[in-house]
PDB file of C-alpha atoms and ligand atoms in Angstrom:
ATOM      1  CA  MET A   1      -0.192   0.142  -0.145  1.00 57.00           C
ATOM      2  CA  LEU A   2       3.013   2.474   0.790  1.00 61.00           C
ATOM      3  CA  LYS A   3       4.001   1.866  -2.258  1.00 62.00           C
ATOM      4  CA  LYS A   4       1.078   2.847  -4.227  1.00 57.00           C
ATOM      5  CA  ILE A   5       0.747   5.861  -2.009  1.00 59.00           C
ATOM      6  CA  GLN A   6       4.427   6.533  -3.385  1.00 56.00           C
ATOM      7  CA  GLU A   7       3.829   6.014  -7.266  1.00 54.00           C
ATOM      8  CA  TRP A   8       0.854   8.308  -6.764  1.00 48.00           C
ATOM      9  CA  ARG A   9       2.555  10.677  -5.144  1.00 53.00           C
ATOM     10  CA  GLY A  10       5.296  10.384  -8.429  1.00 47.00           C
ATOM     11  CA  LYS A  11       8.106  12.606  -6.867  1.00 48.00           C
ATOM     12  CA  GLU A  12      10.177  10.398  -5.074  1.00 52.00           C
ATOM     13  CA  THR A  13      13.259   9.280  -6.599  1.00 53.00           C
ATOM     14  CA  SER A  14      14.292   5.431  -6.733  1.00 56.00           C
ATOM     15  CA  LYS A  15      17.273   6.377  -5.545  1.00 66.00           C
ATOM     16  CA  SER A  16      17.318   4.598  -2.175  1.00 67.00           C
ATOM     17  CA  SER A  17      20.778   5.645  -1.012  1.00 83.00           C
ATOM     18  CA  PHE A  18      21.824   8.627  -0.083  1.00 85.00           C
ATOM     19  CA  SER A  19      24.863  10.463   1.480  1.00 90.00           C
ATOM     20  CA  LYS A  20      25.084  12.562   4.604  1.00 92.00           C
ATOM     21  CA  GLU A  21      26.884  15.343   2.271  1.00 92.00           C
ATOM     22  CA  GLU A  22      24.224  14.950  -0.298  1.00 92.00           C
ATOM     23  CA  LEU A  23      21.379  15.513   1.826  1.00 93.00           C
ATOM     24  CA  MET A  24      23.379  18.519   3.824  1.00 89.00           C
ATOM     25  CA  GLN A  25      23.133  20.648   0.481  1.00 89.00           C
ATOM     26  CA  HIS A  26      19.412  20.950   0.654  1.00 90.00           C
ATOM     27  CA  GLN A  27      17.467  21.796   3.662  1.00 94.00           C
ATOM     28  CA  ILE A  28      17.545  19.870   6.680  1.00 97.00           C
ATOM     29  CA  PRO A  29      14.559  19.279   8.937  1.00 98.00           C
ATOM     30  CA  GLU A  30      14.815  21.043  11.923  1.00 98.00           C
ATOM     31  CA  HIS A  31      12.610  19.269  14.159  1.00 98.00           C
ATOM     32  CA  ILE A  32      11.809  15.618  13.302  1.00 98.00           C
ATOM     33  CA  ALA A  33       9.287  13.706  15.129  1.00 98.00           C
ATOM     34  CA  VAL A  34       8.901   9.712  15.526  1.00 99.00           C
ATOM     35  CA  ILE A  35       6.025   7.306  15.603  1.00 98.00           C
ATOM     36  CA  MET A  36       8.630   4.333  16.438  1.00 98.00           C
ATOM     37  CA  ASP A  37       6.116   1.343  15.706  1.00 98.00           C
ATOM     38  CA  GLY A  38       6.232  -2.092  14.786  1.00 98.00           C
ATOM     39  CA  ASN A  39       8.803  -3.060  17.916  1.00 98.00           C
ATOM     40  CA  GLY A  40       5.788  -6.101  18.422  1.00 98.00           C
ATOM     41  CA  ARG A  41       5.942  -7.561  15.100  1.00 98.00           C
ATOM     42  CA  TRP A  42       9.729  -7.206  14.718  1.00 98.00           C
ATOM     43  CA  ALA A  43       9.768  -9.933  17.816  1.00 98.00           C
ATOM     44  CA  LYS A  44       6.939 -12.181  16.943  1.00 98.00           C
ATOM     45  CA  LYS A  45       8.508 -12.437  13.455  1.00 98.00           C
ATOM     46  CA  ARG A  46      12.083 -13.878  15.477  1.00 98.00           C
ATOM     47  CA  ALA A  47       9.181 -15.617  18.104  1.00 98.00           C
ATOM     48  CA  LEU A  48      10.719 -13.639  20.794  1.00 98.00           C
ATOM     49  CA  PRO A  49       9.089 -12.104  23.262  1.00 98.00           C
ATOM     50  CA  ARG A  50       7.279  -8.596  22.786  1.00 98.00           C
ATOM     51  CA  VAL A  51       9.443  -6.722  24.885  1.00 98.00           C
ATOM     52  CA  ALA A  52      12.823  -7.990  23.082  1.00 98.00           C
ATOM     53  CA  GLY A  53      11.280  -5.586  20.055  1.00 98.00           C
ATOM     54  CA  HIS A  54      10.917  -2.734  22.520  1.00 98.00           C
ATOM     55  CA  HIS A  55      14.334  -3.163  23.723  1.00 98.00           C
ATOM     56  CA  GLU A  56      16.064  -3.440  20.369  1.00 98.00           C
ATOM     57  CA  GLY A  57      13.936  -0.406  19.632  1.00 98.00           C
ATOM     58  CA  MET A  58      15.447   1.265  22.211  1.00 98.00           C
ATOM     59  CA  LYS A  59      18.987   0.563  20.380  1.00 98.00           C
ATOM     60  CA  THR A  60      17.597   1.905  17.665  1.00 98.00           C
ATOM     61  CA  VAL A  61      16.625   5.406  19.568  1.00 98.00           C
ATOM     62  CA  ARG A  62      20.565   5.500  19.896  1.00 98.00           C
ATOM     63  CA  LYS A  63      21.547   5.368  16.402  1.00 98.00           C
ATOM     64  CA  ILE A  64      18.769   7.850  15.081  1.00 98.00           C
ATOM     65  CA  THR A  65      19.832  10.086  17.765  1.00 98.00           C
ATOM     66  CA  LYS A  66      23.147   9.902  16.639  1.00 98.00           C
ATOM     67  CA  SER A  67      22.798  10.290  13.258  1.00 97.00           C
ATOM     68  CA  ALA A  68      20.339  13.011  13.148  1.00 98.00           C
ATOM     69  CA  ASN A  69      22.767  15.012  15.266  1.00 98.00           C
ATOM     70  CA  SER A  70      25.438  14.965  12.927  1.00 96.00           C
ATOM     71  CA  LEU A  71      23.183  16.033   9.824  1.00 96.00           C
ATOM     72  CA  GLY A  72      22.294  19.112  12.156  1.00 97.00           C
ATOM     73  CA  VAL A  73      18.485  18.203  13.467  1.00 98.00           C
ATOM     74  CA  LYS A  74      17.825  20.559  16.128  1.00 98.00           C
ATOM     75  CA  VAL A  75      14.683  18.478  17.413  1.00 98.00           C
ATOM     76  CA  LEU A  76      14.174  14.659  17.617  1.00 98.00           C
ATOM     77  CA  THR A  77      10.898  14.001  19.242  1.00 98.00           C
ATOM     78  CA  MET A  78       9.868   9.961  19.789  1.00 98.00           C
ATOM     79  CA  TYR A  79       6.947   8.692  20.674  1.00 98.00           C
ATOM     80  CA  ALA A  80       7.707   6.167  23.158  1.00 98.00           C
ATOM     81  CA  PHE A  81       4.215   5.917  25.477  1.00 98.00           C
ATOM     82  CA  SER A  82       1.034   6.861  24.442  1.00 98.00           C
ATOM     83  CA  THR A  83      -1.584   7.552  26.810  1.00 97.00           C
ATOM     84  CA  GLU A  84      -3.412   4.553  25.629  1.00 96.00           C
ATOM     85  CA  ASN A  85      -0.534   2.668  26.022  1.00 97.00           C
ATOM     86  CA  TRP A  86      -1.364   1.821  29.794  1.00 98.00           C
ATOM     87  CA  LYS A  87      -4.313  -0.478  28.100  1.00 97.00           C
ATOM     88  CA  ARG A  88      -1.415  -3.195  27.348  1.00 97.00           C
ATOM     89  CA  PRO A  89      -0.434  -5.696  29.212  1.00 97.00           C
ATOM     90  CA  LYS A  90       1.137  -4.690  32.997  1.00 98.00           C
ATOM     91  CA  LEU A  91       4.758  -6.715  32.249  1.00 97.00           C
ATOM     92  CA  GLU A  92       4.563  -5.145  28.670  1.00 98.00           C
ATOM     93  CA  VAL A  93       3.922  -1.597  30.246  1.00 98.00           C
ATOM     94  CA  ASP A  94       6.352  -2.414  32.990  1.00 98.00           C
ATOM     95  CA  PHE A  95       9.482  -2.967  30.850  1.00 98.00           C
ATOM     96  CA  LEU A  96       8.226   0.195  28.699  1.00 98.00           C
ATOM     97  CA  MET A  97       8.774   2.408  32.185  1.00 98.00           C
ATOM     98  CA  LYS A  98      11.910   0.725  32.582  1.00 98.00           C
ATOM     99  CA  LEU A  99      13.737   1.717  28.804  1.00 98.00           C
ATOM    100  CA  PRO A 100      14.262   5.011  29.770  1.00 98.00           C
ATOM    101  CA  GLU A 101      16.367   4.366  32.711  1.00 97.00           C
ATOM    102  CA  GLU A 102      17.972   1.584  30.638  1.00 98.00           C
ATOM    103  CA  PHE A 103      18.314   4.310  28.209  1.00 98.00           C
ATOM    104  CA  LEU A 104      19.717   6.855  30.038  1.00 98.00           C
ATOM    105  CA  GLY A 105      21.665   4.500  32.577  1.00 97.00           C
ATOM    106  CA  THR A 106      23.697   3.347  29.595  1.00 97.00           C
ATOM    107  CA  PHE A 107      23.938   5.779  27.333  1.00 97.00           C
ATOM    108  CA  LEU A 108      24.222   9.390  28.908  1.00 98.00           C
ATOM    109  CA  PRO A 109      27.968   9.803  28.708  1.00 98.00           C
ATOM    110  CA  GLU A 110      27.290   9.233  25.150  1.00 98.00           C
ATOM    111  CA  LEU A 111      24.457  11.913  24.873  1.00 98.00           C
ATOM    112  CA  MET A 112      26.935  14.442  27.017  1.00 98.00           C
ATOM    113  CA  GLU A 113      29.796  13.778  24.506  1.00 98.00           C
ATOM    114  CA  GLU A 114      27.497  14.343  21.926  1.00 97.00           C
ATOM    115  CA  ASN A 115      26.452  17.236  23.568  1.00 98.00           C
ATOM    116  CA  VAL A 116      22.426  16.346  23.159  1.00 98.00           C
ATOM    117  CA  GLN A 117      19.619  17.342  25.580  1.00 98.00           C
ATOM    118  CA  VAL A 118      17.214  14.988  27.121  1.00 98.00           C
ATOM    119  CA  ARG A 119      13.650  16.752  27.208  1.00 98.00           C
ATOM    120  CA  LEU A 120      10.147  14.919  28.464  1.00 98.00           C
ATOM    121  CA  MET A 121       7.168  15.881  26.601  1.00 98.00           C
ATOM    122  CA  GLY A 122       3.566  14.292  28.635  1.00 98.00           C
ATOM    123  CA  ASN A 123       1.540  13.503  31.687  1.00 97.00           C
ATOM    124  CA  LYS A 124       4.040  13.495  34.291  1.00 96.00           C
ATOM    125  CA  SER A 125       1.798  13.025  37.398  1.00 95.00           C
ATOM    126  CA  ASP A 126       1.276   9.620  36.265  1.00 95.00           C
ATOM    127  CA  LEU A 127       4.360   7.877  35.243  1.00 98.00           C
ATOM    128  CA  PRO A 128       6.293   5.834  38.024  1.00 98.00           C
ATOM    129  CA  ALA A 129       8.766   7.676  39.913  1.00 98.00           C
ATOM    130  CA  HIS A 130      11.625   5.619  38.814  1.00 98.00           C
ATOM    131  CA  THR A 131      10.532   6.374  35.249  1.00 98.00           C
ATOM    132  CA  LEU A 132      10.803  10.042  36.035  1.00 98.00           C
ATOM    133  CA  ARG A 133      13.507  10.343  38.388  1.00 98.00           C
ATOM    134  CA  ALA A 134      15.690   8.850  35.701  1.00 98.00           C
ATOM    135  CA  VAL A 135      14.214  11.510  32.442  1.00 98.00           C
ATOM    136  CA  GLU A 136      14.346  14.285  35.166  1.00 98.00           C
ATOM    137  CA  ASN A 137      18.030  13.666  35.825  1.00 98.00           C
ATOM    138  CA  ALA A 138      19.049  13.412  32.510  1.00 98.00           C
ATOM    139  CA  MET A 139      17.235  16.296  31.855  1.00 98.00           C
ATOM    140  CA  GLU A 140      19.725  18.341  34.676  1.00 98.00           C
ATOM    141  CA  LYS A 141      22.435  16.677  33.307  1.00 98.00           C
ATOM    142  CA  THR A 142      21.988  17.818  29.888  1.00 98.00           C
ATOM    143  CA  LYS A 143      20.400  21.216  30.019  1.00 98.00           C
ATOM    144  CA  ASP A 144      23.314  22.764  28.991  1.00 98.00           C
ATOM    145  CA  ASN A 145      24.069  20.909  26.052  1.00 98.00           C
ATOM    146  CA  THR A 146      23.629  22.891  22.882  1.00 97.00           C
ATOM    147  CA  GLY A 147      23.255  20.147  20.373  1.00 97.00           C
ATOM    148  CA  LEU A 148      20.129  18.005  19.313  1.00 98.00           C
ATOM    149  CA  ILE A 149      17.229  18.011  21.585  1.00 98.00           C
ATOM    150  CA  LEU A 150      15.984  14.456  22.273  1.00 98.00           C
ATOM    151  CA  ASN A 151      12.206  14.907  23.264  1.00 98.00           C
ATOM    152  CA  PHE A 152      11.042  11.946  24.853  1.00 98.00           C
ATOM    153  CA  ALA A 153       6.949  11.787  24.192  1.00 98.00           C
ATOM    154  CA  LEU A 154       6.281   9.731  27.749  1.00 98.00           C
ATOM    155  CA  ASN A 155       2.141   8.909  28.624  1.00 98.00           C
ATOM    156  CA  TYR A 156       1.460  11.613  25.960  1.00 98.00           C
ATOM    157  CA  GLY A 157      -1.796  11.912  23.814  1.00 98.00           C
ATOM    158  CA  GLY A 158      -2.496  15.126  21.838  1.00 98.00           C
ATOM    159  CA  ARG A 159      -5.886  15.281  22.818  1.00 98.00           C
ATOM    160  CA  ASP A 160      -4.832  15.272  26.568  1.00 97.00           C
ATOM    161  CA  GLU A 161      -1.879  17.680  25.627  1.00 98.00           C
ATOM    162  CA  ILE A 162      -4.833  20.238  23.856  1.00 98.00           C
ATOM    163  CA  LEU A 163      -7.559  19.738  26.476  1.00 98.00           C
ATOM    164  CA  ARG A 164      -4.884  20.773  29.691  1.00 97.00           C
ATOM    165  CA  ALA A 165      -3.638  23.935  27.307  1.00 98.00           C
ATOM    166  CA  VAL A 166      -7.568  24.780  26.721  1.00 98.00           C
ATOM    167  CA  LYS A 167      -7.978  24.180  30.835  1.00 98.00           C
ATOM    168  CA  ASN A 168      -4.837  26.289  31.698  1.00 98.00           C
ATOM    169  CA  ALA A 169      -5.255  28.881  29.324  1.00 98.00           C
ATOM    170  CA  ALA A 170      -8.794  29.342  30.741  1.00 98.00           C
ATOM    171  CA  THR A 171      -7.699  29.496  34.412  1.00 98.00           C
ATOM    172  CA  ASP A 172      -5.160  32.074  33.265  1.00 98.00           C
ATOM    173  CA  ILE A 173      -7.943  34.068  31.782  1.00 98.00           C
ATOM    174  CA  GLN A 174      -9.992  34.307  34.897  1.00 98.00           C
ATOM    175  CA  ASP A 175      -7.245  35.134  37.018  1.00 98.00           C
ATOM    176  CA  ASN A 176      -6.839  38.231  34.855  1.00 98.00           C
ATOM    177  CA  LYS A 177      -3.562  37.068  33.692  1.00 98.00           C
ATOM    178  CA  LEU A 178      -4.373  36.733  30.032  1.00 98.00           C
ATOM    179  CA  SER A 179      -7.086  38.151  27.968  1.00 98.00           C
ATOM    180  CA  MET A 180      -8.881  36.677  25.588  1.00 97.00           C
ATOM    181  CA  GLU A 181      -7.526  39.188  23.152  1.00 98.00           C
ATOM    182  CA  GLN A 182      -3.991  38.081  23.911  1.00 98.00           C
ATOM    183  CA  LEU A 183      -4.635  34.328  22.892  1.00 98.00           C
ATOM    184  CA  SER A 184      -3.272  33.876  19.349  1.00 98.00           C
ATOM    185  CA  GLU A 185      -1.936  30.798  17.878  1.00 97.00           C
ATOM    186  CA  GLU A 186       1.218  31.641  19.152  1.00 96.00           C
ATOM    187  CA  VAL A 187       0.256  32.103  22.908  1.00 97.00           C
ATOM    188  CA  PHE A 188      -2.002  28.960  22.819  1.00 98.00           C
ATOM    189  CA  SER A 189       1.569  27.130  21.971  1.00 97.00           C
ATOM    190  CA  THR A 190       3.184  28.047  24.779  1.00 97.00           C
ATOM    191  CA  TYR A 191       0.355  25.998  26.720  1.00 98.00           C
ATOM    192  CA  LEU A 192       1.312  23.083  25.400  1.00 98.00           C
ATOM    193  CA  PHE A 193       3.824  20.800  26.299  1.00 97.00           C
ATOM    194  CA  SER A 194       6.049  20.993  23.489  1.00 96.00           C
ATOM    195  CA  ASN A 195       5.974  25.281  24.892  1.00 92.00           C
ATOM    196  CA  GLN A 196       9.421  26.448  23.139  1.00 89.00           C
ATOM    197  CA  LEU A 197      10.016  23.833  20.734  1.00 97.00           C
ATOM    198  CA  PRO A 198       9.264  24.556  16.885  1.00 98.00           C
ATOM    199  CA  ASP A 199       6.496  22.585  15.169  1.00 98.00           C
ATOM    200  CA  PRO A 200       7.738  19.336  13.595  1.00 98.00           C
ATOM    201  CA  ASP A 201       8.444  19.535  10.208  1.00 98.00           C
ATOM    202  CA  LEU A 202       9.001  15.724   9.013  1.00 98.00           C
ATOM    203  CA  LEU A 203       6.922  13.056  10.840  1.00 98.00           C
ATOM    204  CA  ILE A 204       8.058   9.923  10.536  1.00 98.00           C
ATOM    205  CA  ARG A 205       5.791   6.432  11.013  1.00 98.00           C
ATOM    206  CA  THR A 206       7.652   2.883  11.148  1.00 98.00           C
ATOM    207  CA  SER A 207       5.849  -0.562  10.338  1.00 98.00           C
ATOM    208  CA  GLY A 208       3.377   0.488   7.631  1.00 98.00           C
ATOM    209  CA  GLU A 209       0.347   2.037   9.601  1.00 97.00           C
ATOM    210  CA  ILE A 210      -0.480   5.144   7.967  1.00 97.00           C
ATOM    211  CA  ARG A 211      -2.419   6.624  11.316  1.00 97.00           C
ATOM    212  CA  LEU A 212      -1.429   9.741  13.843  1.00 98.00           C
ATOM    213  CA  SER A 213      -2.507   8.018  16.685  1.00 98.00           C
ATOM    214  CA  ASN A 214      -3.419  10.917  19.246  1.00 98.00           C
ATOM    215  CA  PHE A 215       0.616  12.297  18.325  1.00 98.00           C
ATOM    216  CA  MET A 216       1.565  15.899  18.207  1.00 98.00           C
ATOM    217  CA  LEU A 217      -2.172  16.691  16.784  1.00 98.00           C
ATOM    218  CA  TRP A 218      -1.626  20.695  17.425  1.00 98.00           C
ATOM    219  CA  GLN A 219       1.968  20.709  16.222  1.00 98.00           C
ATOM    220  CA  LEU A 220       1.729  18.698  12.843  1.00 98.00           C
ATOM    221  CA  ALA A 221      -0.338  21.084  11.279  1.00 97.00           C
ATOM    222  CA  TYR A 222       2.157  21.591   9.002  1.00 96.00           C
ATOM    223  CA  ALA A 223       4.391  18.670   8.828  1.00 97.00           C
ATOM    224  CA  GLU A 224       5.342  16.350   5.682  1.00 97.00           C
ATOM    225  CA  PHE A 225       4.700  13.166   6.737  1.00 98.00           C
ATOM    226  CA  TYR A 226       6.867   9.941   5.643  1.00 98.00           C
ATOM    227  CA  PHE A 227       5.274   6.585   6.105  1.00 98.00           C
ATOM    228  CA  THR A 228       7.722   3.722   5.795  1.00 98.00           C
ATOM    229  CA  ASP A 229       7.167  -0.015   6.082  1.00 98.00           C
ATOM    230  CA  VAL A 230      10.259  -0.915   7.388  1.00 98.00           C
ATOM    231  CA  LEU A 231       9.714  -1.779  11.845  1.00 98.00           C
ATOM    232  CA  TRP A 232      11.326   0.322  14.022  1.00 98.00           C
ATOM    233  CA  PRO A 233      13.558  -1.368  15.450  1.00 98.00           C
ATOM    234  CA  ASP A 234      15.011  -2.331  11.915  1.00 98.00           C
ATOM    235  CA  PHE A 235      15.172   1.392  11.259  1.00 98.00           C
ATOM    236  CA  ASP A 236      18.534   2.245  10.681  1.00 98.00           C
ATOM    237  CA  GLU A 237      20.832   5.815   9.698  1.00 97.00           C
ATOM    238  CA  ASN A 238      19.981   4.975   5.421  1.00 96.00           C
ATOM    239  CA  HIS A 239      16.135   4.451   6.408  1.00 98.00           C
ATOM    240  CA  LEU A 240      16.681   8.202   7.893  1.00 98.00           C
ATOM    241  CA  PHE A 241      18.391   9.855   4.923  1.00 97.00           C
ATOM    242  CA  GLU A 242      15.500   8.452   2.858  1.00 96.00           C
ATOM    243  CA  ALA A 243      12.809  10.215   4.666  1.00 97.00           C
ATOM    244  CA  ILE A 244      14.941  12.876   4.945  1.00 97.00           C
ATOM    245  CA  ASN A 245      15.601  13.100   1.008  1.00 95.00           C
ATOM    246  CA  SER A 246      11.947  12.259   0.401  1.00 95.00           C
ATOM    247  CA  TYR A 247      11.123  15.569   2.800  1.00 96.00           C
ATOM    248  CA  GLN A 248      13.872  17.461   0.901  1.00 95.00           C
ATOM    249  CA  GLN A 249      11.262  16.542  -2.548  1.00 91.00           C
ATOM    250  CA  ARG A 250       8.691  18.236  -1.450  1.00 91.00           C
ATOM    251  CA  GLY A 251       7.385  21.674  -1.705  1.00 77.00           C
ATOM    252  CA  ARG A 252       6.109  23.218   1.499  1.00 68.00           C
ATOM    253  CA  ARG A 253       3.731  26.182   1.218  1.00 73.00           C
ATOM    254  CA  PHE A 254       2.076  26.759   4.510  1.00 73.00           C
ATOM    255  CA  GLY A 255      -1.363  27.285   2.885  1.00 77.00           C
ATOM    256  CA  GLY A 256       0.268  29.926   0.306  1.00 76.00           C
ATOM    257  CA  ILE A 257       0.686  29.585  -3.556  1.00 70.00           C
TER     258      ILE A 257
HETATM  259  C1  LIG B   1       4.986   0.893  19.232  1.00 68.41           C
HETATM  260  O1  LIG B   1       4.995  -0.484  18.668  1.00 68.41           O
HETATM  261  C2  LIG B   1       5.894   0.983  20.072  1.00 68.41           C
HETATM  262  C3  LIG B   1       5.596   1.477  21.353  1.00 68.41           C
HETATM  263  C4  LIG B   1       4.413   1.269  22.088  1.00 68.41           C
HETATM  264  C5  LIG B   1       7.210   1.932  22.587  1.00 68.41           C
HETATM  265  C6  LIG B   1       8.217   2.593  21.908  1.00 68.41           C
HETATM  266  C7  LIG B   1       9.308   2.498  22.732  1.00 68.41           C
HETATM  267  C8  LIG B   1      10.601   2.200  22.420  1.00 68.41           C
HETATM  268  C9  LIG B   1      10.953   1.899  20.770  1.00 68.41           C
HETATM  269  C10 LIG B   1      11.564   2.085  22.898  1.00 68.41           C
HETATM  270  C11 LIG B   1      11.930   3.393  23.341  1.00 68.41           C
HETATM  271  C12 LIG B   1      13.084   3.567  24.048  1.00 68.41           C
HETATM  272  C13 LIG B   1      13.078   4.490  25.077  1.00 68.41           C
HETATM  273  C14 LIG B   1      14.549   4.925  25.526  1.00 68.41           C
HETATM  274  C15 LIG B   1      12.361   5.128  25.799  1.00 68.41           C
HETATM  275  P1  LIG B   1       4.090  -1.681  18.922  1.00 68.41           P
HETATM  276  O2  LIG B   1       4.561  -2.441  20.418  1.00 68.41           O
HETATM  277  O3  LIG B   1       2.838  -1.340  19.020  1.00 68.41           O
HETATM  278  O4  LIG B   1       4.533  -2.756  17.752  1.00 68.41           O
HETATM  279  P2  LIG B   1       3.586  -3.445  17.056  1.00 68.41           P
HETATM  280  O5  LIG B   1       2.350  -2.803  16.628  1.00 68.41           O
HETATM  281  O6  LIG B   1       4.117  -4.584  15.825  1.00 68.41           O
HETATM  282  O7  LIG B   1       2.877  -4.593  18.030  1.00 68.41           O
END
């Protein structure tokens, strides 16, 4: 099905291998958002438990962070756990909640070396204390880093984010801290979890699913979408380069002509 979309678009180049130098001759997306899908299917294909797919997916996060940073991408937002993912079996939820600790426990020195800044986007209050502690510790340690911002969407839901932003803005209006006239799109954006971050230019979703799954509903208004059949644990630097090349072929008009 994805092949059909690409044929229909008729714009994608048939080339599938790109060098960093080639890509850097054109506009590199400032912010890439990723829906990391297909971990379960990756594991199933190998007769492994689903969590083995998540563990492999964690290693992909490291590789893609490095590649994106070396291309000069400013923000990489990774959808690691949605507000709907609590419905999964407890064993899987517990495993997913331990991954940030393992990831940061293992790779924090490398992230420091690479000047990467860690951030968190989502509803913190329902996260287990150990998960929050690990991420907040990494945020504190990396806060002065000036390279890529690695933004984890954890217990994140787009509708939840918009609803709480509406409530907080309404409270500020009630308390006379904000007037109705001041509430512009720009001001409203500051009430979102993504406050201060530019909107994503490119959204990548792996594993062949073609939907947004409640991800960054406000911020993706003008993003270019890239869908690939590749499962997240198999996604590598060359796949990232393909996605960026596809982005570079698009004519972004932001509603203009
Ligand atoms: C969706 O695949 C993936 C998730 C719900 C979790 C994504 C998490 C990671 C890739 C690891 C994150 C790493 C860190 C450092 C926090 P799925 O399980 O729905 O796959 P399926 O559709 O094939 O079953």
